Amino acid sequence: MTNNTYKEIALKLHGYDKVLIFPHVNMDGDCLGSSAALCHALRGFGKEAYVLADDVTPRNLDFLESGVVTRDYDVFDEYDLAILVDCGSKSRIGERAAVFDRARENAVIDHHGVSENDTEFNFGIIEPSSAATAELIYLIASEMGAEVTLRIAQCIFAAISTDTGSFQHSNTTARTHKIVSEIYEVPGFDGNKIAQLLYNRKSLGAIQLEGRVISEMETFSGGRIIMSAVTQAHLIETGTLMNESDGIIQKLMSIDGVEIACVLKETDDKTVRASLRAKSYANVARVAKSFGGGGHIRAAGLTFEGTICEAKAEIAKALEAELVRSNDEK
Ligand code: 5GP
Ligand code: MN
Ligand code: MN
């Protein structure tokens, strides 16, 4: 697929009445905020639109889903347009792919690497230089002539704030700040309120979980790689859900001298999810891809079939090799 311009996408979107929007599995702030913002914008033009999800919404993102998220696969029998948001492959929407395929036409709006795009779309845009998919949604909605309501502003801000690590990650650009400055002009918008909702509503158990997982961290390559694991036992002990562990990797990254952080998440006794982050030069997407996963150069993820012990050994080895390789490429 060749990229359409924001204007072309805006014009095309005006031509559909029933639309379903698909965020990726393991919902994060960008995919949910972007999907919800797009849904509100389409409804503003009188269209029937829903965000089809099947994950449990992480508790810090609950305020984004009101009124737009459905988990009913049959919300439409037949519909006009399916839009994949914040991912470029149907493999990233799990069982909802069957519903995606029922649409008359389909589209993609994403900011991951084009190499992950293995699905045929009628139109769309994949722009890896965009800090968040929400930047693209904002620009497309503007081209549509959509009114940026308070709701839309909150969704876009939450998406950009989470995907840039509060404007700290290397993906943050002047455009990111320009869009956010426009968001601050929307009547009633309160950035501090959204930051409190996103970052300061953790459960006591989540903090206990963070403490436990961080205290068990292991270092490799002389402290430049750091790894820790969240097991099912940890979740039971602290009364938490796996999605409450999402902030741990950021804490590991904050250690001086760390280039790569990895958090392993034990899904069950034979499946592990791994989150990978790099600080300034390592390419963790390359490692994720070598295990069948993907993501951005400095933030990627993968699913590993095996035990935590096996995942730890194999992924640590691959990360050590990546560190050598990315050092050589510097
Ligand atoms: P996280 O560690 O937050 O789950 O994911 C970091 C980044 O990598 C996100 O942009 C996410 O979309 C991407 N990612 C995570 N897991 C996978 C995966 O299994 N496959 C692909 N293609 N991308 C992933
Ligand atoms: Mn995402
Ligand atoms: Mn994103």
Tab-separated table of C-alpha atoms in Angstrom, residues 133-323:
chain	number	residue	atom	x	y	z
A	133	THR	CA	-0.782	7.306	15.942
A	134	ALA	CA	-2.796	10.032	17.680
A	135	GLU	CA	-0.804	12.713	15.832
A	136	LEU	CA	-2.054	11.231	12.547
A	137	ILE	CA	-5.619	10.996	13.861
A	138	TYR	CA	-5.493	14.656	14.910
A	139	LEU	CA	-4.202	15.798	11.512
A	140	ILE	CA	-6.727	13.670	9.604
A	141	ALA	CA	-9.620	14.850	11.810
A	142	SER	CA	-8.509	18.444	11.196
A	143	GLU	CA	-8.550	17.829	7.425
A	144	MET	CA	-12.060	16.398	7.801
A	145	GLY	CA	-13.139	19.659	9.388
A	146	ALA	CA	-13.979	17.884	12.631
A	147	GLU	CA	-14.588	19.971	15.710
A	148	VAL	CA	-11.923	19.081	18.300
A	149	THR	CA	-14.239	18.547	21.263
A	150	LEU	CA	-13.006	18.286	24.848
A	151	ARG	CA	-13.405	14.497	24.613
A	152	ILE	CA	-11.288	14.303	21.475
A	153	ALA	CA	-8.661	16.590	23.014
A	154	GLN	CA	-8.428	14.357	26.100
A	155	CYS	CA	-8.080	11.186	24.001
A	156	ILE	CA	-5.366	12.694	21.758
A	157	PHE	CA	-3.430	14.089	24.706
A	158	ALA	CA	-3.557	10.789	26.632
A	159	ALA	CA	-2.383	8.896	23.545
A	160	ILE	CA	0.538	11.222	22.843
A	161	SER	CA	1.539	11.516	26.488
A	162	THR	CA	1.688	7.741	26.979
A	163	ASP	CA	3.401	6.881	23.666
A	164	THR	CA	6.124	9.508	24.201
A	165	GLY	CA	6.714	8.628	27.879
A	166	SER	CA	5.485	12.113	28.797
A	167	PHE	CA	7.484	13.700	25.957
A	168	GLN	CA	10.737	12.043	27.045
A	169	HIS	CA	11.195	9.430	24.298
A	170	SER	CA	13.264	10.026	21.169
A	171	ASN	CA	10.110	9.922	19.009
A	172	THR	CA	8.979	13.318	20.378
A	173	THR	CA	9.227	16.140	17.820
A	174	ALA	CA	8.344	19.790	17.342
A	175	ARG	CA	5.132	18.589	15.662
A	176	THR	CA	4.247	16.583	18.754
A	177	HIS	CA	4.495	19.717	20.888
A	178	LYS	CA	2.682	21.816	18.277
A	179	ILE	CA	-0.297	19.448	18.252
A	180	VAL	CA	-0.342	19.312	22.039
A	181	SER	CA	-0.168	23.114	22.234
A	182	GLU	CA	-3.324	23.216	20.074
A	183	ILE	CA	-4.949	20.661	22.377
A	184	TYR	CA	-4.285	23.017	25.303
A	185	GLU	CA	-6.341	25.686	23.478
A	186	VAL	CA	-9.484	23.500	23.468
A	187	PRO	CA	-12.001	25.025	25.914
A	188	GLY	CA	-12.054	23.119	29.209
A	189	PHE	CA	-8.910	21.097	28.510
A	190	ASP	CA	-6.842	20.449	31.641
A	191	GLY	CA	-3.533	18.631	31.014
A	192	ASN	CA	-2.819	18.154	34.692
A	193	LYS	CA	-6.187	16.409	35.180
A	194	ILE	CA	-5.418	13.917	32.398
A	195	ALA	CA	-1.885	13.319	33.736
A	196	GLN	CA	-3.342	12.573	37.186
A	197	LEU	CA	-5.820	10.103	35.654
A	198	LEU	CA	-3.113	8.398	33.585
A	199	TYR	CA	-0.254	8.210	36.063
A	200	ASN	CA	-1.438	8.678	39.646
A	201	ARG	CA	-4.204	6.132	40.150
A	202	LYS	CA	-2.192	2.980	40.812
A	203	SER	CA	-3.475	0.463	43.325
A	204	LEU	CA	-1.449	-0.285	46.454
A	205	GLY	CA	-0.888	-3.780	45.070
A	206	ALA	CA	0.539	-2.363	41.835
A	207	ILE	CA	3.207	-0.488	43.794
A	208	GLN	CA	3.961	-3.626	45.842
A	209	LEU	CA	4.245	-5.512	42.557
A	210	GLU	CA	6.635	-2.898	41.170
A	211	GLY	CA	8.769	-3.124	44.319
A	212	ARG	CA	8.945	-6.893	44.164
A	213	VAL	CA	9.713	-7.103	40.452
A	214	ILE	CA	12.297	-4.306	40.578
A	215	SER	CA	14.080	-5.850	43.575
A	216	GLU	CA	14.468	-9.097	41.597
A	217	MET	CA	16.070	-7.457	38.550
A	218	GLU	CA	19.150	-8.952	36.914
A	219	THR	CA	21.840	-7.165	34.953
A	220	PHE	CA	23.814	-8.292	31.908
A	221	SER	CA	26.626	-6.796	29.800
A	222	GLY	CA	28.118	-4.932	32.722
A	223	GLY	CA	24.858	-3.252	33.711
A	224	ARG	CA	23.917	-1.981	30.257
A	225	ILE	CA	21.102	-4.540	29.997
A	226	ILE	CA	18.570	-4.962	32.769
A	227	MET	CA	15.876	-7.581	32.957
A	228	SER	CA	13.119	-8.533	35.351
A	229	ALA	CA	10.091	-10.799	35.287
A	230	VAL	CA	6.468	-10.531	36.373
A	231	THR	CA	5.160	-14.002	37.207
A	232	GLN	CA	1.624	-15.225	37.846
A	233	ALA	CA	2.739	-15.822	41.458
A	234	HIS	CA	3.621	-12.107	41.796
A	235	LEU	CA	0.151	-11.151	40.585
A	236	ILE	CA	-1.562	-13.486	43.055
A	237	GLU	CA	0.593	-12.280	45.966
A	238	THR	CA	-0.163	-8.614	45.233
A	239	GLY	CA	-3.747	-9.012	43.956
A	240	THR	CA	-2.973	-7.313	40.652
A	241	LEU	CA	-3.594	-7.781	36.935
A	242	MET	CA	-0.753	-8.107	34.423
A	243	ASN	CA	-1.603	-4.748	32.833
A	244	GLU	CA	-0.768	-3.063	36.164
A	245	SER	CA	2.891	-3.914	35.544
A	246	ASP	CA	3.190	-1.680	32.467
A	247	GLY	CA	5.112	1.124	34.240
A	248	ILE	CA	7.900	-1.103	35.578
A	249	ILE	CA	10.002	-0.982	32.421
A	250	GLN	CA	10.210	2.815	32.642
A	251	LYS	CA	11.629	2.524	36.171
A	252	LEU	CA	14.298	0.076	34.964
A	253	MET	CA	15.168	2.458	32.121
A	254	SER	CA	15.717	5.269	34.602
A	255	ILE	CA	18.866	3.590	35.971
A	256	ASP	CA	22.089	5.314	34.958
A	257	GLY	CA	24.114	3.295	32.441
A	258	VAL	CA	21.218	1.088	31.314
A	259	GLU	CA	20.796	0.989	27.525
A	260	ILE	CA	18.287	-1.865	27.207
A	261	ALA	CA	15.520	-2.849	29.616
A	262	CYS	CA	13.415	-5.981	29.316
A	263	VAL	CA	10.367	-6.978	31.347
A	264	LEU	CA	9.160	-10.543	30.929
A	265	LYS	CA	5.508	-11.211	31.667
A	266	GLU	CA	4.427	-14.773	32.387
A	267	THR	CA	1.080	-15.232	30.606
A	268	ASP	CA	0.830	-18.923	31.562
A	269	ASP	CA	3.266	-21.803	32.129
A	270	LYS	CA	4.217	-21.923	28.459
A	271	THR	CA	3.835	-18.366	27.165
A	272	VAL	CA	5.813	-15.241	28.040
A	273	ARG	CA	5.320	-11.700	26.711
A	274	ALA	CA	8.410	-9.538	26.616
A	275	SER	CA	8.577	-5.736	26.551
A	276	LEU	CA	11.829	-4.225	25.305
A	277	ARG	CA	13.066	-0.627	25.518
A	278	ALA	CA	16.310	1.044	24.448
A	279	LYS	CA	17.624	4.376	25.662
A	280	SER	CA	19.717	5.841	22.874
A	281	TYR	CA	21.330	3.528	20.332
A	282	ALA	CA	20.252	-0.130	20.540
A	283	ASN	CA	17.672	-1.473	18.080
A	284	VAL	CA	15.279	-3.591	20.128
A	285	ALA	CA	12.816	-3.930	17.229
A	286	ARG	CA	15.442	-6.107	15.551
A	287	VAL	CA	15.531	-8.409	18.577
A	288	ALA	CA	11.732	-8.487	18.836
A	289	LYS	CA	11.474	-9.378	15.144
A	290	SER	CA	13.949	-12.228	15.529
A	291	PHE	CA	11.416	-13.778	17.959
A	292	GLY	CA	8.429	-13.076	15.694
A	293	GLY	CA	7.427	-9.819	17.420
A	294	GLY	CA	7.940	-6.214	16.384
A	295	GLY	CA	7.566	-2.577	17.339
A	296	HIS	CA	9.688	0.557	17.150
A	297	ILE	CA	13.499	0.785	17.238
A	298	ARG	CA	13.477	1.882	20.896
A	299	ALA	CA	10.231	0.195	22.074
A	300	ALA	CA	9.239	-3.261	20.960
A	301	GLY	CA	7.619	-6.465	22.151
A	302	LEU	CA	7.310	-10.162	21.440
A	303	THR	CA	5.613	-13.371	22.510
A	304	PHE	CA	7.847	-16.273	23.537
A	305	GLU	CA	6.626	-19.877	23.661
A	306	GLY	CA	8.304	-21.417	26.721
A	307	THR	CA	8.879	-20.876	30.420
A	308	ILE	CA	10.127	-17.709	32.106
A	309	CYS	CA	13.515	-19.394	32.635
A	310	GLU	CA	13.837	-20.258	28.953
A	311	ALA	CA	12.702	-16.781	27.911
A	312	LYS	CA	15.197	-15.155	30.251
A	313	ALA	CA	18.128	-17.185	28.890
A	314	GLU	CA	17.279	-16.818	25.197
A	315	ILE	CA	16.234	-13.179	25.229
A	316	ALA	CA	19.204	-12.089	27.386
A	317	LYS	CA	21.522	-13.775	24.897
A	318	ALA	CA	19.870	-12.020	21.959
A	319	LEU	CA	19.972	-8.643	23.743
A	320	GLU	CA	23.680	-9.043	24.544
A	321	ALA	CA	24.356	-9.759	20.866
A	322	GLU	CA	22.236	-6.745	19.869
A	323	LEU	CA	24.222	-4.491	22.172
